[in-house]
Amino acid sequence: MAAMARFQLLHPYPFIKPSIVLSKSPLSSTPIFTLNANYCNYHISGSTSRRRKLSTTSAVASNSESSSTNAESSYSIVGDLLDYLNESWTHFHATAEAKRQLVTAGFHLLNENEEWVMKPGGRYFFTRNMSSLVAFAIGERYSIGNGFHVIAAHTDSPCLKLKPKFSSSKSGYLMVNVQTYGSGLWHTWFDRDLSLAGRVILRADDGSFSHKLVKINRPLLRVPTLAIHLNRTVNTDGFKPNLETHLIPLLATEPEKASSELNDKMNASYSKDPHRQLLMEILSDELGCKAENIVSVELNVCDTQPSCLGGANNEFIFSGRLDNLASSFCALRALVDSCASAEDLANEHTIRMIALFDNEEVGSDSYQGAGAPTMFEAMRRIIACLGHQSVGECAFARAIRHSFLVSADMAHGVHPNFMDKHEENHRPLLQKGLVIKHNANQRYATSGVTAFLFKEVAKIHNLPTQEFVVRNDMGCGSTIGPILASGVGIRTVDCGIAQLSMHSVREICGKEDVDIAYKHFKAFYKTFSSIDKNLDVDC
């Protein structure tokens, strides 16, 4: 049993003898799911194939269904999402992986600090702080003043972050001081196998500096709970940890003194702090650099348990960071797959765009958040570039009036054990499609018009949708939707995939909802213009 447990830890995706045929999507070169009996295979470009058992209830075509319509309906991105989640332990890694996939798909990397050169039919993107990203594809028939069709999401999730002075020692243990980021369910972080990931700044021998991402792929930290024998009332009074004194991960037992070998490797300041020295050595081993060359760190505490399928029929996705990497990935793939070939943009009059922002969980007011003018500055630059610098303010204003924004953030699915927490007529279910979010007090940016237009896209493509309204006696969260909608007056709908355990270290969503969201976003890019031109509420 112990050997099997070790194997499953090292190989989280079960290798099961499949009975499958692997075919290709009519809209992409990426292989798709095609089932014989109960199994399927998926392949990520540049990696080895992995086999994953899937539910027979999934909307997947049989081998006899060879039409392009059936093939498109059978296409699933669930396997790719799981790999994206497992790669994206932090917002930095999520952005870097999105960048890699865009480059692989033929998008050209732009630099915000340099002049942009682009043309109709081109596909481009840029990153900011390596934690936010904007990508776009320009229609071949785009003309100045036409709109942008945008899907916006965010890359950050509630987590623990190392404090600048993270070294702490208590009762013979080396501890790591952390800050809480966002509104997490912090009790779920106790008794988990945790590690560290993020970015570091390295000093090279020539005095230059470089930015590197790092991820320690092994359990490194743990926040232990107090034994019930020492806290007899915990099950009746509740678990109420003090976030400053109780939520401190263990790193190691405290040595009597730092080894002379380690001291020789570290500079004077580190050698005075064997605790910091130990962590720098771990990071330097992972990066293949000298510990003294690490001049700055920005690290998150991360759960090491891999994202996976779960449930009796493998109908659920169990993972951390579903809020909001599931939305980010669906948007990314919808953009990439909606312009995979030149023909996809040949008759497009608009610009298709995604914007993945950082810091949504703490209000978006940052250089890399939705509160910054990143996306709208990019729109102005695109218009100016395509207009050869001969366009004025009115061109941007007209473009915004023709534009539409989908703010995609995870939604609250009804909890079977707490049904009374939902308004009785608005209880989103898992596996039933995207949730349209409404709030009369503008915590969501959805209006009757924007909801209609977005649902009309789904209606044309036979995709289900749901509605969510918070109870009047409960508070309501918000999204980047109202921030962006009010920034320049862009029409906006707020929507999301229904999930449970939001802001837990381990969340749940429906597997089928991921594919529905992807198809809905892709349909939005391809058909929204034809719907929008038939409705004008201000004429």
mmCIF file of N, CA, C and O in Angstrom, residues 183 360-361 409-412 421-423 426 435-446 467-482 494-495 502-503:
data_model
loop_
_atom_site.group_PDB
_atom_site.id
_atom_site.type_symbol
_atom_site.label_atom_id
_atom_site.label_comp_id
_atom_site.label_asym_id
_atom_site.label_seq_id
_atom_site.Cartn_x
_atom_site.Cartn_y
_atom_site.Cartn_z
ATOM 1 N N SER A 183 -9.581 36.967 0.817
ATOM 2 C CA SER A 183 -10.505 36.455 1.837
ATOM 3 C C SER A 183 -10.579 34.940 1.727
ATOM 4 O O SER A 183 -11.550 34.376 1.192
ATOM 5 N N GLU A 360 -7.422 40.872 -8.189
ATOM 6 C CA GLU A 360 -8.871 40.997 -8.051
ATOM 7 C C GLU A 360 -9.313 40.656 -6.634
ATOM 8 O O GLU A 360 -10.255 41.274 -6.102
ATOM 9 N N GLU A 361 -8.646 39.692 -6.016
ATOM 10 C CA GLU A 361 -9.059 39.248 -4.690
ATOM 11 C C GLU A 361 -8.853 40.307 -3.610
ATOM 12 O O GLU A 361 -9.356 40.159 -2.492
ATOM 13 N N ASP A 409 -15.934 35.298 -13.862
ATOM 14 C CA ASP A 409 -15.429 34.946 -12.535
ATOM 15 C C ASP A 409 -16.327 33.846 -11.983
ATOM 16 O O ASP A 409 -17.526 33.805 -12.262
ATOM 17 N N MET A 410 -15.764 32.975 -11.175
ATOM 18 C CA MET A 410 -16.509 31.816 -10.708
ATOM 19 C C MET A 410 -17.745 32.235 -9.911
ATOM 20 O O MET A 410 -17.765 33.285 -9.266
ATOM 21 N N ALA A 411 -18.781 31.397 -9.961
ATOM 22 C CA ALA A 411 -20.064 31.711 -9.342
ATOM 23 C C ALA A 411 -20.360 30.736 -8.207
ATOM 24 O O ALA A 411 -19.808 29.638 -8.138
ATOM 25 N N HIS A 412 -21.274 31.148 -7.317
ATOM 26 C CA HIS A 412 -21.642 30.336 -6.164
ATOM 27 C C HIS A 412 -22.711 29.318 -6.554
ATOM 28 O O HIS A 412 -23.884 29.664 -6.705
ATOM 29 N N LYS A 421 -28.938 29.399 1.972
ATOM 30 C CA LYS A 421 -28.035 30.522 1.736
ATOM 31 C C LYS A 421 -28.264 31.141 0.357
ATOM 32 O O LYS A 421 -27.708 32.201 0.064
ATOM 33 N N HIS A 422 -29.033 30.489 -0.491
ATOM 34 C CA HIS A 422 -29.334 31.003 -1.826
ATOM 35 C C HIS A 422 -30.777 31.507 -1.897
ATOM 36 O O HIS A 422 -31.672 30.973 -1.222
ATOM 37 N N GLU A 423 -31.001 32.515 -2.720
ATOM 38 C CA GLU A 423 -32.353 32.948 -3.042
ATOM 39 C C GLU A 423 -33.053 31.780 -3.735
ATOM 40 O O GLU A 423 -32.492 31.162 -4.644
ATOM 41 N N HIS A 426 -33.041 31.313 -7.501
ATOM 42 C CA HIS A 426 -31.772 31.526 -8.197
ATOM 43 C C HIS A 426 -30.691 30.676 -7.531
ATOM 44 O O HIS A 426 -29.844 31.180 -6.798
ATOM 45 N N VAL A 435 -23.313 30.810 -15.339
ATOM 46 C CA VAL A 435 -24.233 31.531 -14.469
ATOM 47 C C VAL A 435 -24.150 33.022 -14.798
ATOM 48 O O VAL A 435 -23.062 33.613 -14.737
ATOM 49 N N ILE A 436 -25.270 33.639 -15.159
ATOM 50 C CA ILE A 436 -25.338 35.081 -15.371
ATOM 51 C C ILE A 436 -25.623 35.733 -14.019
ATOM 52 O O ILE A 436 -26.617 35.402 -13.365
ATOM 53 N N LYS A 437 -24.764 36.662 -13.593
ATOM 54 C CA LYS A 437 -24.868 37.265 -12.263
ATOM 55 C C LYS A 437 -25.564 38.627 -12.348
ATOM 56 O O LYS A 437 -25.168 39.479 -13.145
ATOM 57 N N HIS A 438 -26.553 38.821 -11.482
ATOM 58 C CA HIS A 438 -27.313 40.059 -11.438
ATOM 59 C C HIS A 438 -27.233 40.665 -10.040
ATOM 60 O O HIS A 438 -27.259 39.941 -9.035
ATOM 61 N N ASN A 439 -27.177 41.981 -9.962
ATOM 62 C CA ASN A 439 -27.265 42.671 -8.679
ATOM 63 C C ASN A 439 -27.754 44.089 -8.912
ATOM 64 O O ASN A 439 -27.110 44.861 -9.624
ATOM 65 N N ALA A 440 -28.900 44.423 -8.302
ATOM 66 C CA ALA A 440 -29.501 45.743 -8.516
ATOM 67 C C ALA A 440 -28.626 46.871 -7.996
ATOM 68 O O ALA A 440 -28.737 48.009 -8.458
ATOM 69 N N ASN A 441 -27.741 46.552 -7.038
ATOM 70 C CA ASN A 441 -26.863 47.564 -6.461
ATOM 71 C C ASN A 441 -25.506 47.646 -7.171
ATOM 72 O O ASN A 441 -24.562 48.239 -6.657
ATOM 73 N N GLN A 442 -25.432 47.038 -8.356
ATOM 74 C CA GLN A 442 -24.272 47.145 -9.241
ATOM 75 C C GLN A 442 -23.007 46.518 -8.679
ATOM 76 O O GLN A 442 -21.892 46.932 -9.019
ATOM 77 N N ARG A 443 -23.174 45.519 -7.820
ATOM 78 C CA ARG A 443 -22.003 44.718 -7.448
ATOM 79 C C ARG A 443 -21.566 43.857 -8.638
ATOM 80 O O ARG A 443 -20.428 43.440 -8.714
ATOM 81 N N TYR A 444 -22.509 43.572 -9.525
ATOM 82 C CA TYR A 444 -22.213 42.988 -10.829
ATOM 83 C C TYR A 444 -22.666 43.979 -11.893
ATOM 84 O O TYR A 444 -23.605 44.750 -11.684
ATOM 85 N N ALA A 445 -22.014 43.957 -13.050
ATOM 86 C CA ALA A 445 -22.270 44.958 -14.084
ATOM 87 C C ALA A 445 -23.345 44.537 -15.083
ATOM 88 O O ALA A 445 -23.639 45.273 -16.021
ATOM 89 N N THR A 446 -23.937 43.371 -14.898
ATOM 90 C CA THR A 446 -24.957 42.877 -15.824
ATOM 91 C C THR A 446 -26.176 43.787 -15.855
ATOM 92 O O THR A 446 -26.658 44.235 -14.819
ATOM 93 N N GLU A 467 -29.137 31.725 -13.822
ATOM 94 C CA GLU A 467 -29.174 33.072 -13.270
ATOM 95 C C GLU A 467 -28.836 33.020 -11.780
ATOM 96 O O GLU A 467 -29.214 32.076 -11.079
ATOM 97 N N PHE A 468 -28.149 34.073 -11.298
ATOM 98 C CA PHE A 468 -27.852 34.169 -9.865
ATOM 99 C C PHE A 468 -28.172 35.565 -9.368
ATOM 100 O O PHE A 468 -27.786 36.566 -9.979
ATOM 101 N N VAL A 469 -28.895 35.627 -8.255
ATOM 102 C CA VAL A 469 -29.146 36.856 -7.513
ATOM 103 C C VAL A 469 -28.945 36.534 -6.041
ATOM 104 O O VAL A 469 -29.472 35.522 -5.550
ATOM 105 N N VAL A 470 -28.203 37.357 -5.332
ATOM 106 C CA VAL A 470 -27.965 37.117 -3.916
ATOM 107 C C VAL A 470 -29.216 37.436 -3.107
ATOM 108 O O VAL A 470 -30.047 38.267 -3.520
ATOM 109 N N ARG A 471 -29.388 36.782 -1.985
ATOM 110 C CA ARG A 471 -30.498 37.090 -1.091
ATOM 111 C C ARG A 471 -30.413 38.539 -0.597
ATOM 112 O O ARG A 471 -29.321 39.075 -0.401
ATOM 113 N N ASN A 472 -31.552 39.159 -0.375
ATOM 114 C CA ASN A 472 -31.574 40.537 0.094
ATOM 115 C C ASN A 472 -31.009 40.704 1.503
ATOM 116 O O ASN A 472 -30.604 41.808 1.885
ATOM 117 N N ASP A 473 -30.999 39.621 2.282
ATOM 118 C CA ASP A 473 -30.483 39.705 3.645
ATOM 119 C C ASP A 473 -29.047 39.228 3.767
ATOM 120 O O ASP A 473 -28.570 38.949 4.858
ATOM 121 N N MET A 474 -28.340 39.141 2.619
ATOM 122 C CA MET A 474 -26.935 38.729 2.624
ATOM 123 C C MET A 474 -26.117 39.710 1.796
ATOM 124 O O MET A 474 -26.622 40.335 0.866
ATOM 125 N N GLY A 475 -24.837 39.820 2.167
ATOM 126 C CA GLY A 475 -23.935 40.649 1.390
ATOM 127 C C GLY A 475 -23.599 39.996 0.063
ATOM 128 O O GLY A 475 -23.785 38.793 -0.123
ATOM 129 N N CYS A 476 -23.108 40.799 -0.866
ATOM 130 C CA CYS A 476 -22.779 40.292 -2.203
ATOM 131 C C CYS A 476 -21.339 40.643 -2.539
ATOM 132 O O CYS A 476 -20.906 41.783 -2.341
ATOM 133 N N GLY A 477 -20.609 39.687 -3.030
ATOM 134 C CA GLY A 477 -19.267 39.960 -3.506
ATOM 135 C C GLY A 477 -19.318 40.734 -4.811
ATOM 136 O O GLY A 477 -20.398 41.065 -5.318
ATOM 137 N N SER A 478 -18.162 41.029 -5.368
ATOM 138 C CA SER A 478 -18.121 41.758 -6.628
ATOM 139 C C SER A 478 -17.006 41.186 -7.495
ATOM 140 O O SER A 478 -16.326 40.230 -7.106
ATOM 141 N N THR A 479 -16.850 41.771 -8.664
ATOM 142 C CA THR A 479 -15.887 41.278 -9.645
ATOM 143 C C THR A 479 -15.189 42.473 -10.294
ATOM 144 O O THR A 479 -15.417 43.623 -9.935
ATOM 145 N N ILE A 480 -14.390 42.169 -11.304
ATOM 146 C CA ILE A 480 -13.772 43.245 -12.077
ATOM 147 C C ILE A 480 -14.765 43.873 -13.052
ATOM 148 O O ILE A 480 -14.476 44.905 -13.650
ATOM 149 N N GLY A 481 -15.954 43.274 -13.206
ATOM 150 C CA GLY A 481 -16.944 43.789 -14.150
ATOM 151 C C GLY A 481 -17.312 45.242 -13.921
ATOM 152 O O GLY A 481 -17.190 46.075 -14.830
ATOM 153 N N PRO A 482 -17.789 45.613 -12.713
ATOM 154 C CA PRO A 482 -18.147 47.019 -12.480
ATOM 155 C C PRO A 482 -16.957 47.970 -12.603
ATOM 156 O O PRO A 482 -17.126 49.120 -13.025
ATOM 157 N N ASP A 494 -21.627 40.080 -16.316
ATOM 158 C CA ASP A 494 -20.878 39.269 -15.359
ATOM 159 C C ASP A 494 -21.407 37.843 -15.394
ATOM 160 O O ASP A 494 -22.631 37.618 -15.322
ATOM 161 N N CYS A 495 -20.510 36.893 -15.497
ATOM 162 C CA CYS A 495 -20.915 35.490 -15.549
ATOM 163 C C CYS A 495 -19.830 34.634 -14.914
ATOM 164 O O CYS A 495 -18.745 35.117 -14.598
ATOM 165 N N MET A 502 -15.785 27.833 -2.604
ATOM 166 C CA MET A 502 -15.049 28.986 -3.104
ATOM 167 C C MET A 502 -14.131 29.558 -2.021
ATOM 168 O O MET A 502 -14.534 29.746 -0.882
ATOM 169 N N HIS A 503 -12.897 29.830 -2.390
ATOM 170 C CA HIS A 503 -11.835 30.393 -1.550
ATOM 171 C C HIS A 503 -11.279 29.400 -0.542
ATOM 172 O O HIS A 503 -10.523 29.778 0.350
#
